[in-house]
CSV table of C-alpha atoms in Angstrom, one decimal:
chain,number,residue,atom,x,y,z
A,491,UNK,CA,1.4,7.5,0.3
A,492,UNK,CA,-1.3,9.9,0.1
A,493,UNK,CA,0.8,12.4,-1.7
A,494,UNK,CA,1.2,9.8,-4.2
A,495,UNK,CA,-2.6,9.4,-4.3
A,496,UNK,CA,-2.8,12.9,-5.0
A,497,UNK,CA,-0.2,13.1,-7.5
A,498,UNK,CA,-2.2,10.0,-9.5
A,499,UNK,CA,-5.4,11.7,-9.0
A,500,UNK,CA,-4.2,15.1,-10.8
A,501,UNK,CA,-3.2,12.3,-14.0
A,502,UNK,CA,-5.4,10.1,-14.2
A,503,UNK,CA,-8.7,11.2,-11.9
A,504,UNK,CA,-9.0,8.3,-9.6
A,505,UNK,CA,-6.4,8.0,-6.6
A,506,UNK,CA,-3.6,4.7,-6.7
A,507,UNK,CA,-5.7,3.5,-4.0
A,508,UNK,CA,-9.6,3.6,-2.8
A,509,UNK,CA,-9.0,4.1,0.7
A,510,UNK,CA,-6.5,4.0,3.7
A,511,UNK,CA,-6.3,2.9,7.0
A,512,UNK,CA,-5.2,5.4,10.0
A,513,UNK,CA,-4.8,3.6,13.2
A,514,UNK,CA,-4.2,6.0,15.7
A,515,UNK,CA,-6.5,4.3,18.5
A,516,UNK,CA,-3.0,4.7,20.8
A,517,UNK,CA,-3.3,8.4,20.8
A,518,UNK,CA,-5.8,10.4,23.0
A,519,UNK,CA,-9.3,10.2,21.2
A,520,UNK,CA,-9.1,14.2,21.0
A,521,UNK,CA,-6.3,14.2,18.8
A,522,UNK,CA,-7.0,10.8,17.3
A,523,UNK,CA,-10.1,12.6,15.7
A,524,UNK,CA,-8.1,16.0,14.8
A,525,UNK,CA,-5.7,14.0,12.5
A,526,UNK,CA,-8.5,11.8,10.8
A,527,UNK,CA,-9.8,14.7,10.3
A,528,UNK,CA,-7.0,16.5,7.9
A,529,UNK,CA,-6.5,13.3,6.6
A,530,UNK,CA,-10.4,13.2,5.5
A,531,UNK,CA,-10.4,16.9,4.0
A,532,UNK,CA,-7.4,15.7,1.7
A,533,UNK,CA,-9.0,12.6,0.9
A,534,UNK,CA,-12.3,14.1,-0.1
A,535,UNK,CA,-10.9,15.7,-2.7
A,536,UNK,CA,-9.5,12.9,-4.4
A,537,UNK,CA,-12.6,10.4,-3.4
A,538,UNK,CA,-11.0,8.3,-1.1
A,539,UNK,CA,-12.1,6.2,1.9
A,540,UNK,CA,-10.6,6.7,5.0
A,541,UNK,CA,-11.1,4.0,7.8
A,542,UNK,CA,-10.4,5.3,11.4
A,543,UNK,CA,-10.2,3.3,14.8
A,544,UNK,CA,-11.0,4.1,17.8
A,545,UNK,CA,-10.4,2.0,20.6
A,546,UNK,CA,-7.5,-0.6,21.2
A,547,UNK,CA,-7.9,-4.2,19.6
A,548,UNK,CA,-6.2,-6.7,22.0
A,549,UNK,CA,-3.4,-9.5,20.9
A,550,UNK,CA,-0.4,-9.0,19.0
A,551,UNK,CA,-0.3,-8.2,15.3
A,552,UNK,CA,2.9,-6.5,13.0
A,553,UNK,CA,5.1,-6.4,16.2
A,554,UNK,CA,2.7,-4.3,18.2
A,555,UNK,CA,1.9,-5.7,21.7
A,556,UNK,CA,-1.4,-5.0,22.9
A,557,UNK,CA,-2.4,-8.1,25.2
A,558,UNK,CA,-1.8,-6.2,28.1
A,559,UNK,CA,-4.0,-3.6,27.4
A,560,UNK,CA,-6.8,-1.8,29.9
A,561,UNK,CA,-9.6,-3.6,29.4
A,562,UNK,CA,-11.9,-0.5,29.7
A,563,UNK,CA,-9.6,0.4,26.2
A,564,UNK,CA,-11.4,-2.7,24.6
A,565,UNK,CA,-14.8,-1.6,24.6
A,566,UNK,CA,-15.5,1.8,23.2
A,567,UNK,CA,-18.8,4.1,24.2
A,568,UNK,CA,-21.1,5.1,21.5
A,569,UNK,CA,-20.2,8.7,23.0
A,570,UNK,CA,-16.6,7.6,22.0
A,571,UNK,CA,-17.9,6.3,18.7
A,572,UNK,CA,-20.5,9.4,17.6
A,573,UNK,CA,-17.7,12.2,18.6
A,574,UNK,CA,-16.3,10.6,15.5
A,575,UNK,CA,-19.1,10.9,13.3
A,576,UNK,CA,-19.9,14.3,14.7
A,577,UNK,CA,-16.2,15.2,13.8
A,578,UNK,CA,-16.1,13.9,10.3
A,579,UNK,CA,-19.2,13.5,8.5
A,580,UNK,CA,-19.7,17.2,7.7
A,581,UNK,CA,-16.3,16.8,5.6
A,582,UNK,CA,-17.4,13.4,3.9
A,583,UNK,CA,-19.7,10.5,4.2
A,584,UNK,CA,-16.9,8.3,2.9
A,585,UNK,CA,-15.5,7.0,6.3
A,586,UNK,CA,-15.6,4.0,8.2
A,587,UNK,CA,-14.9,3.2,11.9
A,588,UNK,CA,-13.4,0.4,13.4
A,589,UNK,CA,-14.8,0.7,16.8
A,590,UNK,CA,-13.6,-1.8,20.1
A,591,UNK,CA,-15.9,-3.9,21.1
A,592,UNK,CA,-13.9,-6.6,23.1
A,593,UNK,CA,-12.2,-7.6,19.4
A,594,UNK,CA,-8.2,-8.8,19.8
A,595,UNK,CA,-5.7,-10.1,16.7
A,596,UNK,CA,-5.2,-13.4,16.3
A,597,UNK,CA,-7.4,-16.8,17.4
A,598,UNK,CA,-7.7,-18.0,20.9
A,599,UNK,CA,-9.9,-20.6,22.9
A,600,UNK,CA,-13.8,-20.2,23.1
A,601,UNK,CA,-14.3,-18.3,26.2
A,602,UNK,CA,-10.7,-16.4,26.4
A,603,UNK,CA,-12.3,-13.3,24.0
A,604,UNK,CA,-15.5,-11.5,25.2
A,605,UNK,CA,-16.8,-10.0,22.2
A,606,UNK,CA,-19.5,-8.3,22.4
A,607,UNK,CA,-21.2,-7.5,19.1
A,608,UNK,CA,-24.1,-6.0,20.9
A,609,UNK,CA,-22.5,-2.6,21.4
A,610,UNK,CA,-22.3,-2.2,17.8
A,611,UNK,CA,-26.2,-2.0,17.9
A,612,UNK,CA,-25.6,1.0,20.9
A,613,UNK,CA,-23.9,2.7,18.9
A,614,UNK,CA,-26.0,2.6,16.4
A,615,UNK,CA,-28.6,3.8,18.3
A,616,UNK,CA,-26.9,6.4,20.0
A,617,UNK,CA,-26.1,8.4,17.0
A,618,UNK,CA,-29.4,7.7,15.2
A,619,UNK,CA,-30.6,9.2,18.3
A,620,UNK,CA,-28.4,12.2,17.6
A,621,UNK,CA,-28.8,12.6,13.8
A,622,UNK,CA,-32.3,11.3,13.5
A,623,UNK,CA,-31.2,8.5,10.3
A,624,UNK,CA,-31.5,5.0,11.0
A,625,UNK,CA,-27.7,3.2,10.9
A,626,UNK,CA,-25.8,6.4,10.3
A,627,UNK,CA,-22.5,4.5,10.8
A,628,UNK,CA,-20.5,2.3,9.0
A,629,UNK,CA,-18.7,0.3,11.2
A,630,UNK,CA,-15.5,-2.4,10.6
A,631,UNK,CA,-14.9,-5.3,12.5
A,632,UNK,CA,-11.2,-5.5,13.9
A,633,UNK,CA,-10.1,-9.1,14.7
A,634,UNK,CA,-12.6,-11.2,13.3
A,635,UNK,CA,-10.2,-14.1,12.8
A,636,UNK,CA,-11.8,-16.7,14.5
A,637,UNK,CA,-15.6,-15.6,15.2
A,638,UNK,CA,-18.4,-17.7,15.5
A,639,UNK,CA,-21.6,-17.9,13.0
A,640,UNK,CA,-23.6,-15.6,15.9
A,641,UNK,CA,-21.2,-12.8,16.1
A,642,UNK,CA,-20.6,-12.3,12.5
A,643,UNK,CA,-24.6,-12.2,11.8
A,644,UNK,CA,-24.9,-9.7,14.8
A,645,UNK,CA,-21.7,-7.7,13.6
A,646,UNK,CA,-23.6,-7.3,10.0
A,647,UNK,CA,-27.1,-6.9,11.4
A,648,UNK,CA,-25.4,-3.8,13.2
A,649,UNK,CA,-24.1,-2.2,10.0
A,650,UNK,CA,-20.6,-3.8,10.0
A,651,UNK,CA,-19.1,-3.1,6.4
A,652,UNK,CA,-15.7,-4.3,6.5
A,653,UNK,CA,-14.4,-7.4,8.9
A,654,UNK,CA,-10.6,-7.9,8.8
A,655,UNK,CA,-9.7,-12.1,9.1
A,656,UNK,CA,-6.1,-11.8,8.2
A,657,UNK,CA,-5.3,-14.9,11.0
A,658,UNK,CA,-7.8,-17.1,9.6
A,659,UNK,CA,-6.5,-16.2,5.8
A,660,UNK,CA,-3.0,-16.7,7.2
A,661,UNK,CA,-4.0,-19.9,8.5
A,662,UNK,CA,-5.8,-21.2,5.3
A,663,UNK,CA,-2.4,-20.4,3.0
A,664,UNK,CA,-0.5,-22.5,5.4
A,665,UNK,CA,-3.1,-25.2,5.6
A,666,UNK,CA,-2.6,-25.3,1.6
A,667,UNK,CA,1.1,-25.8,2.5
A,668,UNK,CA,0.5,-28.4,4.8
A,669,UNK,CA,-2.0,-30.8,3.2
A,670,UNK,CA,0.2,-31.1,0.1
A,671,UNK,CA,3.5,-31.8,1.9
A,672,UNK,CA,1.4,-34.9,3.9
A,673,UNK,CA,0.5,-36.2,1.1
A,674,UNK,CA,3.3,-35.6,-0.8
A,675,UNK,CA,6.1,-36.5,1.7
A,676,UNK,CA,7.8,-39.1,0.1
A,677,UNK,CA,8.7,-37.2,-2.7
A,678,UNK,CA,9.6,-34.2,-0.7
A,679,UNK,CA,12.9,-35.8,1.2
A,680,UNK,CA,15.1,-35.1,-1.7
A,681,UNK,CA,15.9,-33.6,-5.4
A,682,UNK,CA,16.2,-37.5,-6.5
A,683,UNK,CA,14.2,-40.9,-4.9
A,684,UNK,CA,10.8,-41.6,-4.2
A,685,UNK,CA,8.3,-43.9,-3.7
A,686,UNK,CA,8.4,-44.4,-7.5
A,687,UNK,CA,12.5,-45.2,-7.3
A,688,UNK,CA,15.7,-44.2,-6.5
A,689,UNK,CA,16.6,-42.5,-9.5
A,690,UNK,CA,13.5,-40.7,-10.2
A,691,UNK,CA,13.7,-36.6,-10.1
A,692,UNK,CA,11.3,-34.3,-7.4
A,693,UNK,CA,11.7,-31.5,-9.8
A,694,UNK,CA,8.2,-31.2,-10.3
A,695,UNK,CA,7.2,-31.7,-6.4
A,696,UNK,CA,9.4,-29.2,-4.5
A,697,UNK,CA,8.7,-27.1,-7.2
A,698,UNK,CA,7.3,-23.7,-5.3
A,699,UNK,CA,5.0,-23.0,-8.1
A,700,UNK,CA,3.7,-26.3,-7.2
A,701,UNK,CA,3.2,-25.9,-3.3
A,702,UNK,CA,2.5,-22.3,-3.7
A,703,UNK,CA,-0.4,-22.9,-5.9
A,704,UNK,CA,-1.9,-25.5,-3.5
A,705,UNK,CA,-1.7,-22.2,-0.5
A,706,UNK,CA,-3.4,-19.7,-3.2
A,707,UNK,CA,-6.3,-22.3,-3.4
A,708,UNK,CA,-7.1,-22.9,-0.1
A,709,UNK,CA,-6.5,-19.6,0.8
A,710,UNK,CA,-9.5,-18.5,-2.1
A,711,UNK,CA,-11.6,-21.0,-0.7
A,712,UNK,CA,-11.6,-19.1,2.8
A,713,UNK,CA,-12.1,-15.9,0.9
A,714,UNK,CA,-15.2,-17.3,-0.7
A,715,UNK,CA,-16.8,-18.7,3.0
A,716,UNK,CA,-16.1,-15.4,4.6
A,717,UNK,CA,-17.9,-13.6,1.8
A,718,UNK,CA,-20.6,-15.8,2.2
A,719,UNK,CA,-21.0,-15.0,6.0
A,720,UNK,CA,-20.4,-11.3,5.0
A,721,UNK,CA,-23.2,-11.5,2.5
A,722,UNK,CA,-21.7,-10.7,-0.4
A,723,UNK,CA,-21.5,-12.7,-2.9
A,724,UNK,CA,-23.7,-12.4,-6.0
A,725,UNK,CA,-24.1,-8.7,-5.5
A,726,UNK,CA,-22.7,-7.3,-8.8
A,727,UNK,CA,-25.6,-9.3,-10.8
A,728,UNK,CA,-28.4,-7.7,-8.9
């Protein structure tokens, strides 16, 4: 993918996409780092993004297991955290990192994930410490599907830039799904008969343009409420 990037970039000046994501948070953190970091000297040039993690997120997402993970792999240090800064920032200030701190995929029970946003703010500290700027980092948030109000404002209060909701977005295109086929049901039994009569046609009901449509919009709805927790909206007219 990135050689097509590079091949788009030498046409047009601007790469096919503005950033990637390289999870190697499986591999030692040693050589986790040394491959972000030939990935980062190939991205510079064309002015990409690239977003690195470090440190496991729990649960299950695309087939990969992770819910029986080490807890200790959960939570990363801000030692853990600034080795990554210290490794990549004299190649490009365009870099994020998606640091553990207690996040896992998917939504579970109050009480069965302990996230704890308040290492974000170590972190933080720990390499302003060490580079003497204030927030030096720019941090993404890694299974925020299902966070409460408090986290999300401590997450962006801490420098988060990114938060990834794909459950709750996954949940909110089904939900679309859903609400129209409850209150459509009776003319969703058949291609002919409904409440109307017998003989009339459910063309226009079973239709997936029609249901699909209904998942879109609910799905932009819980777009626009997570910008809003994210603080973002409005921002192009300021």
């Amino acid at each position: 993918m990135l050689e097509a990037d590079e091949a788009y970039f030498k046409e047009h000046g601007e790469p096919l996409f503005s950033s990637h994501m390289l999870d190697l948070s499986e591999e030692p953190d040693d050589e986790n780092i040394a491959i972000c970091k030939k990935y980062l000297e190939r991205m510079k040039a064309i002015n990409q993004i690239l977003e690195m993690e470090i440190g496991i997120t729990g649960g299950v997402e695309d087939g990969v297991d992770n819910s029986g993970v080490s807890k200790d792999k959960l939570y990363s240090s801000p030692q853990d955290v600034y080795k990554v800064h210290e490794a990549l920032s004299p190649i490009s200030e365009k870099f994020t990192i998606a640091a553990a701190f207690g996040n896992v995929h998917g939504v579970y029970k109050p009480g069965n994930v302990k996230l704890r946003p308040e290492l974000l703010v170590d972190y933080q500290k720990f390499a302003a410490e060490k580079t003497g700027k204030a927030m030096p980092l720019f941090l993404v948030f890694h299974g925020g599907s299902g966070s409460e109000m408090h986290e999300i404002e401590a997450a962006v209060e801490a420098g988060v830039v990114k938060m990834n909701v794909d459950t709750d977005t996954q949940w909110a295109y089904w939900e679309g799904v859903l609400k129209f086929y409850k209150a459509k049901e009776g003319y969703l039994q058949g291609q002919i008969g409904n409440p109307e009569g017998e003989d009339k046609p459910n063309k226009s009901y079973y239709n997936p343009r029609k249901w699909l449509r209904e998942a879109e919009g609910t799905m932009v709805a819980r777009v626009a409420e997570q910008c809003k927790m994210l603080r973002n909206t409005d921002k192009c007219a300021r």
